[in-house]
Structures are given as structure tokens and as C-alpha cells.
Coordinates of C-alpha atoms and ligand atoms in Angstrom, one line a residue:
M1 CA 8.1 -19.0 11.3
T2 CA 7.8 -17.9 7.5
K3 CA 10.4 -17.9 5.2
Q4 CA 12.3 -15.0 3.6
T5 CA 14.7 -14.7 1.2
P6 CA 17.3 -12.7 2.4
N7 CA 18.4 -9.4 0.5
A8 CA 20.5 -10.1 -2.3
N9 CA 22.8 -7.0 -0.7
S10 CA 22.9 -7.9 3.2
G11 CA 26.4 -9.4 4.2
H12 CA 27.3 -6.7 1.1
G13 CA 27.3 -3.7 2.6
Q14 CA 24.2 -2.0 2.2
P15 CA 22.3 -1.2 -1.4
E16 CA 22.4 2.8 -2.3
V17 CA 19.8 5.1 -0.6
A18 CA 17.5 5.2 -2.9
R19 CA 17.2 9.1 -4.9
L20 CA 13.7 10.1 -6.6
S21 CA 13.5 12.2 -9.3
N22 CA 10.4 14.0 -7.1
R23 CA 10.8 15.4 -4.2
H24 CA 7.5 14.4 -3.8
I25 CA 5.7 10.4 -3.6
L26 CA 2.4 11.4 -4.4
G27 CA 2.3 7.7 -6.4
I28 CA 3.6 4.8 -8.4
E29 CA 2.5 6.0 -11.5
G30 CA 5.0 8.0 -13.4
M31 CA 7.9 6.2 -11.3
S32 CA 10.5 4.4 -12.6
P33 CA 11.6 0.7 -12.6
L34 CA 14.7 1.9 -11.4
E35 CA 13.3 4.0 -8.5
I36 CA 10.7 1.8 -7.5
R37 CA 13.7 -0.7 -7.6
A38 CA 15.6 1.0 -5.4
L39 CA 12.9 1.8 -2.9
L40 CA 12.1 -1.9 -2.9
D41 CA 15.9 -2.6 -1.8
R42 CA 16.4 -0.5 0.6
G43 CA 13.5 -1.0 2.4
S44 CA 14.5 -4.9 2.4
Y45 CA 17.9 -4.0 4.1
F46 CA 15.6 -1.5 6.5
A47 CA 13.5 -5.5 6.7
D48 CA 16.9 -7.2 7.5
H49 CA 17.9 -3.9 10.1
P50 CA 15.3 -2.6 11.8
T51 CA 16.8 -0.6 14.2
D52 CA 20.1 -1.1 13.6
S53 CA 20.3 -0.2 9.9
G54 CA 22.5 3.2 10.8
S55 CA 20.6 5.6 9.1
T56 CA 19.8 8.7 11.1
A57 CA 17.9 10.3 7.8
L58 CA 16.0 11.9 9.7
R59 CA 17.5 13.3 12.7
G60 CA 16.4 16.8 13.8
K61 CA 14.0 16.7 11.2
T62 CA 10.0 16.5 12.6
I63 CA 7.5 14.7 10.3
V64 CA 3.6 15.5 11.0
N65 CA 1.1 12.7 10.4
L66 CA -1.7 14.4 8.8
F67 CA -4.8 12.0 8.6
Y68 CA -8.7 13.1 7.1
E69 CA -9.3 9.1 7.2
N70 CA -8.7 6.5 10.1
S71 CA -5.7 4.0 9.9
T72 CA -3.7 1.8 12.0
R73 CA -1.2 0.4 10.0
T74 CA -0.3 3.2 7.7
R75 CA -0.3 6.1 10.8
T76 CA 1.8 3.6 13.3
S77 CA 4.6 2.3 10.6
F78 CA 5.1 5.8 9.2
E79 CA 5.7 6.9 12.9
L80 CA 7.4 3.8 13.5
A81 CA 10.0 3.9 10.2
A82 CA 10.1 8.0 11.1
K83 CA 11.4 7.7 14.9
R84 CA 13.6 4.6 14.0
L85 CA 15.7 7.1 11.1
G86 CA 16.0 8.9 14.2
G87 CA 12.4 12.3 13.5
S88 CA 10.7 13.6 15.9
V89 CA 7.1 12.6 14.7
L90 CA 3.6 15.2 15.3
N91 CA 0.9 13.0 14.9
I92 CA -2.4 15.2 14.3
A93 CA -5.7 13.6 14.7
V94 CA -8.3 15.5 12.8
A95 CA -11.0 14.6 15.1
G96 CA -9.1 16.8 17.4
S97 CA -8.2 19.1 15.2
S98 CA -9.7 22.7 13.6
V99 CA -10.3 20.6 10.5
K100 CA -13.4 19.5 12.4
K101 CA -14.2 23.1 13.5
G102 CA -14.6 24.1 9.3
E103 CA -10.6 24.9 8.8
T104 CA -10.2 24.0 4.4
L105 CA -7.2 21.6 3.7
L106 CA -4.9 24.3 2.7
D107 CA -5.7 26.3 5.5
T108 CA -4.5 23.6 7.7
A109 CA -1.4 22.9 5.1
T110 CA -0.6 26.5 5.4
T111 CA -0.9 26.6 9.4
L112 CA 1.5 23.4 9.4
N113 CA 3.8 25.0 7.0
A114 CA 4.1 28.2 8.7
M115 CA 5.6 25.1 11.7
H116 CA 8.2 24.2 9.1
P117 CA 7.8 20.5 9.2
D118 CA 10.3 18.7 6.6
I119 CA 7.9 15.7 5.3
L120 CA 4.4 16.1 5.8
V121 CA 2.6 12.2 5.5
V122 CA -1.6 13.4 4.7
R123 CA -4.3 10.5 4.2
H124 CA -7.6 13.0 2.8
N125 CA -10.7 10.7 1.4
C126 CA -10.6 12.7 -2.1
S127 CA -8.4 12.0 -4.9
G128 CA -5.5 14.3 -5.4
A129 CA -5.6 15.8 -2.1
A130 CA -2.1 15.1 -1.2
R131 CA -1.0 16.9 -5.2
L132 CA -2.6 19.4 -4.1
L133 CA -1.1 19.8 -0.8
S134 CA 2.6 19.7 -2.2
R135 CA 1.8 22.5 -4.2
H136 CA 1.1 24.5 -1.3
V137 CA 3.7 23.6 1.7
D138 CA 7.5 23.8 1.7
A139 CA 7.4 20.0 3.1
A140 CA 7.9 17.2 1.4
V141 CA 4.9 15.4 0.7
I142 CA 4.1 11.5 0.8
N143 CA 0.8 10.0 -0.2
A144 CA -1.0 7.9 2.3
G145 CA -3.9 7.4 0.6
D146 CA -6.0 9.1 -1.1
G147 CA -9.8 8.6 -1.7
R148 CA -9.8 6.0 -5.0
H149 CA -6.6 7.6 -6.8
E150 CA -2.8 5.9 -5.2
H151 CA -1.4 4.6 -1.6
P152 CA 2.0 4.7 -3.5
T153 CA 3.5 2.8 -0.3
Q154 CA 0.4 0.1 0.8
A155 CA 1.8 -1.0 -2.9
L156 CA 5.8 -0.9 -2.3
L157 CA 5.3 -2.7 1.2
D158 CA 3.0 -5.4 -0.9
A159 CA 6.1 -6.2 -3.3
L160 CA 8.6 -6.1 -1.2
T161 CA 6.7 -8.3 0.6
I162 CA 6.2 -10.5 -2.4
R163 CA 10.1 -10.3 -3.4
R164 CA 11.4 -11.0 -0.3
R165 CA 9.0 -14.4 0.0
I166 CA 10.0 -15.0 -3.7
G167 CA 12.6 -13.4 -4.5
R168 CA 11.4 -11.8 -7.9
I169 CA 8.1 -10.2 -9.0
E170 CA 8.5 -10.0 -12.6
G171 CA 6.3 -12.8 -14.4
L172 CA 4.7 -13.2 -11.6
T173 CA 0.7 -13.3 -12.3
V174 CA -1.0 -11.5 -9.6
A175 CA -4.8 -11.6 -9.2
I176 CA -6.4 -8.6 -7.4
C177 CA -9.8 -9.2 -6.2
G178 CA -13.1 -7.5 -4.9
D179 CA -13.7 -4.1 -4.6
I180 CA -11.0 -2.5 -7.0
A181 CA -13.2 0.8 -8.4
N182 CA -13.3 2.0 -5.0
S183 CA -10.0 0.9 -4.6
R184 CA -6.9 3.1 -3.8
V185 CA -4.4 -0.3 -3.5
A186 CA -5.3 -1.9 -6.4
R187 CA -4.8 1.1 -8.2
S188 CA -1.1 1.2 -6.9
N189 CA -0.5 -2.2 -6.8
I190 CA -1.5 -2.4 -11.2
H191 CA 1.4 0.5 -12.3
L192 CA 3.9 -0.5 -9.5
L193 CA 3.5 -4.5 -10.1
S194 CA 3.0 -3.6 -14.4
T195 CA 6.1 -1.6 -14.1
L196 CA 7.7 -4.2 -12.5
G197 CA 6.7 -7.2 -14.8
A198 CA 3.9 -8.8 -13.0
N199 CA 0.8 -9.8 -15.1
I200 CA -1.9 -8.9 -13.2
R201 CA -5.9 -9.7 -13.2
L202 CA -8.3 -7.9 -12.2
V203 CA -11.2 -10.0 -10.8
C204 CA -14.7 -8.8 -9.3
P205 CA -18.0 -8.1 -10.2
S206 CA -18.8 -5.9 -13.5
T207 CA -20.7 -3.1 -10.5
L208 CA -16.6 -2.9 -8.9
L209 CA -14.8 -2.0 -12.0
P210 CA -13.3 1.4 -12.3
A211 CA -14.0 3.7 -15.2
A212 CA -11.1 3.1 -17.5
I213 CA -10.5 0.0 -17.1
D214 CA -9.3 -1.0 -20.6
Q215 CA -6.6 2.0 -20.9
M216 CA -4.6 -0.3 -17.7
G217 CA -3.3 -3.2 -19.8
V218 CA -4.9 -6.0 -17.0
D219 CA -6.7 -8.9 -18.1
V220 CA -10.4 -8.6 -16.3
Y221 CA -12.7 -11.5 -14.7
T222 CA -16.0 -11.2 -13.2
D223 CA -16.2 -14.7 -11.9
M224 CA -13.1 -15.9 -9.2
E225 CA -13.0 -19.3 -10.1
S226 CA -11.6 -18.3 -13.8
G227 CA -10.1 -15.0 -12.1
I228 CA -7.6 -16.9 -9.9
A229 CA -6.6 -19.6 -12.0
D230 CA -3.3 -20.7 -11.6
A231 CA -2.3 -17.5 -9.9
D232 CA 0.1 -16.7 -8.0
I233 CA -1.0 -14.2 -5.7
V234 CA -4.0 -13.9 -4.7
M235 CA -4.7 -10.4 -3.7
M236 CA -8.0 -9.7 -2.0
L237 CA -9.6 -6.1 -0.9
R238 CA -12.1 -5.2 1.4
L239 CA -15.8 -3.9 0.4
Q240 CA -14.7 0.2 0.9
T241 CA -18.3 0.6 1.9
E242 CA -18.0 4.3 2.9
R243 CA -16.5 4.9 -1.1
M244 CA -19.7 3.2 -1.9
A245 CA -23.9 4.1 -2.7
G246 CA -24.8 1.2 -1.9
T247 CA -25.9 -0.1 -5.4
E248 CA -22.7 -2.2 -6.2
T249 CA -23.5 -5.6 -4.0
P250 CA -25.5 -8.1 -3.2
S251 CA -26.2 -9.3 0.4
Q252 CA -22.3 -10.0 2.0
R253 CA -22.9 -13.5 2.0
E254 CA -23.9 -13.5 -1.7
Y255 CA -20.8 -11.2 -2.3
F256 CA -18.6 -14.1 0.3
N257 CA -19.8 -17.2 -2.0
L258 CA -20.0 -15.1 -5.6
F259 CA -16.1 -13.7 -4.7
G260 CA -15.5 -14.5 -1.1
L261 CA -11.6 -16.2 -0.8
N262 CA -12.3 -19.8 0.6
K263 CA -10.9 -23.4 0.8
D264 CA -12.3 -24.6 -2.4
K265 CA -11.7 -21.5 -4.5
L266 CA -8.0 -21.3 -3.8
N267 CA -7.4 -24.7 -4.7
R268 CA -7.9 -23.3 -8.2
A269 CA -5.1 -20.7 -7.9
A270 CA -1.3 -22.0 -8.6
P271 CA -0.3 -25.0 -6.0
K272 CA 1.6 -22.4 -3.8
A273 CA -0.1 -19.7 -4.2
L274 CA 0.1 -16.7 -1.8
I275 CA -2.9 -14.4 0.1
M276 CA -2.2 -11.1 0.7
H277 CA -4.9 -8.3 1.8
P278 CA -3.9 -4.9 2.6
G279 CA -6.0 -4.5 6.1
P280 CA -8.8 -4.1 7.5
M281 CA -10.2 -7.6 6.8
N282 CA -13.8 -8.4 7.1
R283 CA -13.4 -11.6 8.1
G284 CA -16.3 -13.9 5.9
V285 CA -17.1 -10.9 4.0
E286 CA -14.1 -11.2 1.4
I287 CA -12.0 -13.9 3.2
D288 CA -12.9 -16.9 5.4
S289 CA -10.6 -16.4 8.3
A290 CA -9.1 -20.3 8.3
I291 CA -7.3 -18.9 4.8
A292 CA -6.3 -15.2 6.9
D293 CA -4.8 -17.5 9.2
D294 CA -3.2 -20.0 7.8
V295 CA 0.4 -19.3 8.0
E296 CA 2.1 -21.2 5.1
K297 CA -0.3 -19.0 2.5
S298 CA -1.0 -16.3 4.3
L299 CA 1.1 -13.2 3.7
I300 CA -1.1 -10.8 5.8
H301 CA 1.6 -10.4 8.8
I302 CA 4.6 -9.7 6.9
Q303 CA 2.8 -7.4 5.1
V304 CA 2.4 -5.4 7.6
E305 CA 5.6 -6.0 9.2
M306 CA 7.5 -4.7 5.9
G307 CA 4.8 -1.4 6.2
V308 CA 7.4 -0.3 8.3
A309 CA 10.5 -0.9 6.2
A310 CA 9.3 0.3 2.9
R311 CA 7.9 3.5 4.9
M312 CA 11.6 3.8 6.4
A313 CA 13.0 4.0 2.6
C314 CA 10.4 6.2 1.3
L315 CA 11.2 8.5 4.3
E316 CA 14.5 8.2 4.0
A317 CA 14.5 8.9 0.0
V318 CA 12.2 12.3 0.4
S319 CA 14.4 13.5 2.9
L320 CA 17.5 14.1 0.9
G321 CA 15.0 16.1 -1.8
A322 CA 14.5 15.1 -5.6
A323 CA 17.5 13.6 -7.2
Ligands
NCD1 C1 -6.3 0.5 3.3 C2 -6.6 1.3 2.4 O1 -6.2 2.7 3.3 O2 -6.8 2.2 1.3 N1 -5.6 -0.1 4.1 C3 -4.5 0.4 4.4 O3 -3.9 1.0 4.3 N2 -4.0 -0.7 5.0 C4 -7.3 0.0 1.6 C5 -8.7 -0.8 2.9 O4 -9.2 1.1 3.3 O5 -9.5 -1.9 3.1

């Protein structure tokens, strides 16, 4: 069993429901440390009380999951989170919807809006899609990943995972490794972890560095050994080939040799370093199977578990409207 640091509030009543200044959750960028901490406190409470939290925030409310890209973890955990808070969930599989007949995102949004959902959870391959939708619907919108832009609930569940395991985020060195340029997970994590005081390193080939990297306040490494040296957390990312032009990486074998996480490279990190990956994983491409399955070091399954708790906190918060 993996060790968990209990929520500071457990046993002393519940942490307050998180109140946000924006009625949507479109990204971590712009969220205050107070808002982030409130969501994490509440998420931690839900992690301790997955089915008996006493919150019925979504009773009588309809949550629509509108996913234009594939998803296993994110969609199912939003569904489970909404149901645990008493909500009704409608899943729209784009493959079976009018979108395949050529309907635009905004026409779909207008159609859905006419059914008066309370919360719209959207994943789309275009950066900015969630924001665009939020301007055209009455529902509160939660971004479940928009192109290369942001994936705020992933960053929240990652932070929740770290905080419950280590007890803090401030002062930790987090190495985010791999396909940074195409990763909304990296972008949201950079915003969140640096807002809470972690030191962020990006480790990747120069072809997978995002533009405007110098404005992100992070350290950049193009070799893995020095990039993860003494890191407390090594966060691996998938090569997101669906967003690549095809010339960014060498062969998968060569990529694994240079940037794949194996035992030897991990020995350079801090002795108690922990490994994370948002999934889906490509074993043997960005991470060695033995490392991914090492229950002492790998937090990957806990990330999935925390996904439900973090999304319960987000759904509850947006159900209340802006503070
Ligand atoms: C991530 C995503 O969709 O951005 N996955 C996820 O939500 N668990 C990362 C990825 O697809 O590689």
C-alpha cells in the first residue's frame, strides 16, 4: 500500500467549499494561490471521503461531458465525480454525434445550451476551445484539455497527489520531462506548481521546447541526466504524436535512449524521488515498465485515484457560481 499523508483537516470537520472568482475553470493561469489551495483542501477531503462526503452539491443538476478527443481517465473520472455529488451526467461521444456531420463547435454548444445543462465539461483539440464555448453557453464550463493549451484538472490532481504523499509542494524540485511543446499537462503544471512555490525544470530535446519558454520562469535542460539530478518529482509525458508534424523526434528507440526514464537515469534523482505520468503511458518509449510499475516510487495509480477527488472539488466549486 502506498503511504498517504492524511488531509490536515480530516477529523476536524470539513474544509470550506472552494469559492472561485471565475465561474468557469478554463485554466490554472490566473488562478490565485488561495483558490488553488482551497480546491486542493477540498479535493483532499473528498479523497478521504470518496462516497460519504455529505456533499450533494450537484443534486438536481445536469453535467454534460462533451469530448472531441479520446479520453479514458478524464472522462470517466468526471462522470464518477459528478455522480458522487448527486448529479445527472450526459456523455456526448463526438463520434456518434452531429459533429461528424459537420456541425461546428458553436452550433453544438448552442444546441446543448437549449437543453440547459448546469455544467459543461469539454475536451477539444483546439487551444482556446473551452474559452470560446464559455462565451456562448449559460452553463459553467470546465476545460478537460484544449489542444496544447491547458488541462487544469490534471494539474490539480497532480498537485493533490504530491501534497498528500509528501505533505507540501513549496520548495520541491519537479522535473517535467518529454514532449513539453505539445503538452497541456505541462503548461497547467508549470502554472500551478510554480504558483505554489515549486522549482520547475523542463527536460526535453530542443525540438520539443515550447515557444516563449523564457517567459515561463523555469529552468530548461536538454539532457536527461542533469535535468533530473536531485529532483524530488520526475513527471514523464507522452510523445503526443497526434500534435506533431513528424520531424520533432528521432526513432522511438533513440528517443527512449536519450529521454526515456529507466533505472540508471532515475538514480540521478533524489534518493526518495517519486515518478508521475498523466497517462496514457507508452511503455518503452518515455518510461521503462519496471519503473512505471514500481509501487514504492510510482504515483501513477494514485494520480488516477486523485482525479476523481480533484474533479469533485472543481465540479462543486463551479456549481456555486463565482464568489
Ligand atoms: C493527457 C491529455 O489528454 O492531455 N492525458 C490525460 O488527460 N490523462 C496527456 C496525454 O494525452 O498524453
